[in-house]
Coordinates of C-alpha atoms in Angstrom, one line a residue:
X1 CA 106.3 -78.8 32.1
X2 CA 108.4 -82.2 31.7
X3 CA 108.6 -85.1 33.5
X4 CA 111.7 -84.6 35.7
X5 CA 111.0 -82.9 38.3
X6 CA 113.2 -81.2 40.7
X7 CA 113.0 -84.1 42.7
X8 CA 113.3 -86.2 39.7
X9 CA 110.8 -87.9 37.3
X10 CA 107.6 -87.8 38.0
X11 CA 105.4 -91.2 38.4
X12 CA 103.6 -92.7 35.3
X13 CA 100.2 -91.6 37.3
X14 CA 101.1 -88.2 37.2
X15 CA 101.7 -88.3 33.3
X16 CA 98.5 -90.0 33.3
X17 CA 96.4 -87.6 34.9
X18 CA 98.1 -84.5 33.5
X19 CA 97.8 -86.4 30.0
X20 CA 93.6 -85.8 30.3
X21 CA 94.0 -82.2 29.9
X22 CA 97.6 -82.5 28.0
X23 CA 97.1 -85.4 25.8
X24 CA 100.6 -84.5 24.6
X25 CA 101.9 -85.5 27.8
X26 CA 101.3 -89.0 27.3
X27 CA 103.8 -89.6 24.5
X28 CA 106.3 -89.5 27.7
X29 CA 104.9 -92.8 29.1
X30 CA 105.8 -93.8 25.3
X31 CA 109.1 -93.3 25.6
X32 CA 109.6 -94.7 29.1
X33 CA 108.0 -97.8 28.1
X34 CA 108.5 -98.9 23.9
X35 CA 111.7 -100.5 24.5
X36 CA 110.9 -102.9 27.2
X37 CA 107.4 -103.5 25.8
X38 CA 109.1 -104.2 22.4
X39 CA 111.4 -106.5 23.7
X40 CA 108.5 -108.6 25.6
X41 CA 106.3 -108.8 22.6
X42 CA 109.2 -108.9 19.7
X43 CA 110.5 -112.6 22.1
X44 CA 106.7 -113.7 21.7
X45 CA 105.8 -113.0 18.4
X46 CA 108.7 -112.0 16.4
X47 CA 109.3 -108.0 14.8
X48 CA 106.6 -107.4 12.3
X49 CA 103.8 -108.7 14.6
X50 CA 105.6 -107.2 18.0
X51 CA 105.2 -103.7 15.8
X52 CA 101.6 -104.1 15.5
X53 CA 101.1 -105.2 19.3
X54 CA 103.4 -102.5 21.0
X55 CA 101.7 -99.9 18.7
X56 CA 98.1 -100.9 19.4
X57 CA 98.5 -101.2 23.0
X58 CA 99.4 -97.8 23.1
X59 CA 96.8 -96.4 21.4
X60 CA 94.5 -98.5 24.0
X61 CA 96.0 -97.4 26.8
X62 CA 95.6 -93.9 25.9
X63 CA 92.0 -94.4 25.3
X64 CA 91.4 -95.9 28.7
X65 CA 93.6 -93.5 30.3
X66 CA 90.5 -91.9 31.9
X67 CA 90.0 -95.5 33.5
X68 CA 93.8 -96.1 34.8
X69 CA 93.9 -96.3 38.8
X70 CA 95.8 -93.5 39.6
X71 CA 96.6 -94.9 43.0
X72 CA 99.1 -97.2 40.7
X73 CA 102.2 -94.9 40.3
X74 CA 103.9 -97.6 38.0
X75 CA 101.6 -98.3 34.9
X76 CA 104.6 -101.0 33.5
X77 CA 101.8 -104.1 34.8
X78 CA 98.9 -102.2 33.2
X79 CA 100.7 -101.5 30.1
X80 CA 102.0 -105.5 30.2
X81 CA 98.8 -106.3 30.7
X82 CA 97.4 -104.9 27.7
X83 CA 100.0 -105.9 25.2
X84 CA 99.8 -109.6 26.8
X85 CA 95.7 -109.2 26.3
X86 CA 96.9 -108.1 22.6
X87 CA 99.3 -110.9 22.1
X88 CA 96.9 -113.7 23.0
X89 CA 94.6 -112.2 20.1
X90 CA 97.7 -113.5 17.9
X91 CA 98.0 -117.1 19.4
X92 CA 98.4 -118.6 15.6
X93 CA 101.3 -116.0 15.2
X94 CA 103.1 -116.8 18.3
X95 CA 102.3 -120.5 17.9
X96 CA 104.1 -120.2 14.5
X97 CA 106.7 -118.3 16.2
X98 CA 107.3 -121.1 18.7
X99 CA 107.2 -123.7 16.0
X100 CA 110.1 -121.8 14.5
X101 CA 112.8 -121.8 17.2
X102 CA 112.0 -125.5 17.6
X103 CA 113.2 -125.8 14.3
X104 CA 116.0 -123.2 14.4
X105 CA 119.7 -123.7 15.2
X106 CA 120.9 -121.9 17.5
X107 CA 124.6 -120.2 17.7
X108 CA 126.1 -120.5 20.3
X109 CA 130.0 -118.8 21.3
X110 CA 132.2 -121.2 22.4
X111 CA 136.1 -121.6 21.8
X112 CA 136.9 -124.8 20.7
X113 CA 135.9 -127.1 17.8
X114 CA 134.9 -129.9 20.4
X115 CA 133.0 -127.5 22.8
X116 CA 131.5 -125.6 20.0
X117 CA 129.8 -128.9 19.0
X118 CA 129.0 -130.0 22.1
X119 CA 127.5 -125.8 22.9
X120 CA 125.8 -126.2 19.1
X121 CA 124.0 -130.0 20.3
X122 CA 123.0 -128.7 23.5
X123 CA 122.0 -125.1 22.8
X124 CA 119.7 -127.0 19.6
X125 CA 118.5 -129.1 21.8
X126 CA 117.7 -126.7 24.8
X127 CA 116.0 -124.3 22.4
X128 CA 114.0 -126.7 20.3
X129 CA 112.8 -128.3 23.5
X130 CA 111.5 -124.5 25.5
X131 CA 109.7 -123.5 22.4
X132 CA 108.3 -126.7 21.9
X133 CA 107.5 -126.2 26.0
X134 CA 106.3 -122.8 25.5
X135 CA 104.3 -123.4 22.8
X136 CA 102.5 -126.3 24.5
X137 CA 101.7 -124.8 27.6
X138 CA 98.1 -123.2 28.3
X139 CA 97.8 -119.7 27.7
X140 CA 97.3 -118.6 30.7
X141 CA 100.0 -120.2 32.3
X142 CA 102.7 -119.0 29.3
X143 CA 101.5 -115.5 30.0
X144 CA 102.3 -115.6 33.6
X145 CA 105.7 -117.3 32.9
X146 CA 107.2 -114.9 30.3
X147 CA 105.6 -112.0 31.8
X148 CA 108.1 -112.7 35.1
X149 CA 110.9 -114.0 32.8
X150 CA 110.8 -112.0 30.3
X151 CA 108.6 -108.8 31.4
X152 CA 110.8 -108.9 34.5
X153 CA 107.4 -108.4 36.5
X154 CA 107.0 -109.1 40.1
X155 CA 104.3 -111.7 41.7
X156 CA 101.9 -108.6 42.5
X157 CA 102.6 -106.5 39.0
X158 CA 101.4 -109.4 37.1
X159 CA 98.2 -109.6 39.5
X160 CA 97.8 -106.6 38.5
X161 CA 98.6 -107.0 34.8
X162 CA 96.2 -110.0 34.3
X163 CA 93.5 -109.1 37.0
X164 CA 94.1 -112.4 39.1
X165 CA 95.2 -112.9 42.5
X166 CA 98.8 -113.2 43.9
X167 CA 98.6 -116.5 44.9
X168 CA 96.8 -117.8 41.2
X169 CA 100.1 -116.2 39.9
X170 CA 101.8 -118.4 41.9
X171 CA 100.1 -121.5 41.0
X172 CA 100.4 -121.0 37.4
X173 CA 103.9 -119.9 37.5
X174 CA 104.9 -123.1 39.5
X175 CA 102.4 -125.1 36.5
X176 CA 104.6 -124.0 34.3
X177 CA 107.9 -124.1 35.4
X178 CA 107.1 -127.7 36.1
X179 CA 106.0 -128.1 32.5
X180 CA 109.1 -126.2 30.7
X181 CA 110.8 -128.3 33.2
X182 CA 109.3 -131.5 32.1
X183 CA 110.4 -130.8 28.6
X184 CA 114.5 -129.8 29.4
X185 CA 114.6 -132.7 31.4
X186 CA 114.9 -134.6 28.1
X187 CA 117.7 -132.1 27.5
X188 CA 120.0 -134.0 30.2
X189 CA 119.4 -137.1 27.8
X190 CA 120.8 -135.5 25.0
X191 CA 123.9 -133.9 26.9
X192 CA 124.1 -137.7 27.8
X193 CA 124.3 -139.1 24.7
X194 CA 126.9 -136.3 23.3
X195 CA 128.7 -135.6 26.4

């Protein structure tokens, strides 16, 4: 039996439930779910440690399949909440990470020599100052805000991810959308000064 079904594939809690008497079956969530998982953790902590991260938080979900909800069709939030659980167990490394793309230039694709300097000033500045913001802000807080950004979560999927409320979601979302904002607003400065 595969996932598609004739009405079309079947829900991650199905593939979790058959996967207790068909562990085989579980290597399907696997491929519905490496890339995007991947992408989340490569942005936090860079390749070699993303690797690590994506690969262990499959081998914990699988051994707390037996404890999934199976009233949760979707298992994207449980598996994002895992790998973010596994990230914050490599704060130094996504620290470092953060400490990097302050320092890095970015490249930005832009036409002419003028607005290619002006992109390259900007796009420096803009990058420097949201890892320096993202790096700065509490964990807590940095996991709610990339896991909507760049997990493309909803409100209630990270709830679920991180085992908090709805509405503490939303307070640390808006915490940290005022802090990242805090730090680009000294972006407008330099556009200012090389505009």
């Amino acid at each position: 039996m595969t996932a598609e079904s004739a009405t079309g594939p079947r829900q991650d809690s199905e593939l979790i439930a058959e996967s207790l008497s068909r562990p085989e079956v579980f290597g399907e969530l696997f491929d519905r779910y490496f890339k995007v998982l991947s992408r989340y953790a490569v942005r936090r902590l860079g390749v070699e440690a993303a690797e690590d991260v994506v690969g262990e938080t499959f081998l914990v979900a699988f051994s707390r399949r037996q404890h999934y909800d199976l009233s949760y069709d979707d298992a994207r939030p449980w598996l994002f909440g895992i790998v973010t659980k596994l990230i914050a167990r490599h704060r130094r490394t996504e620290a470092a990470r953060y400490r990097a793309l302050e320092r890095s230039p970015a490249e930005p694709d832009v036409a002419g020599p003028a607005d290619r300097v002006a992109a390259e000033v900007t796009a420096k500045a803009a990058g420097s100052l949201l890892a320096r913001a993202l790096g700065e802000l509490a964990r807590r807080d940095r996991d709610v805000l990339l896991l909507v950004a760049w997990g493309d979560l909803t409100y209630a999927e990270v709830a679920q991810a991180l085992d908090i409320s709805v509405g503490t979601v939303g307070s640390r979302l808006n915490r940290a959308r005022r802090r990242v904002r805090e730090f680009l607003g000294d972006l407008e400065l330099v556009e200012e000064r090389h505009g």
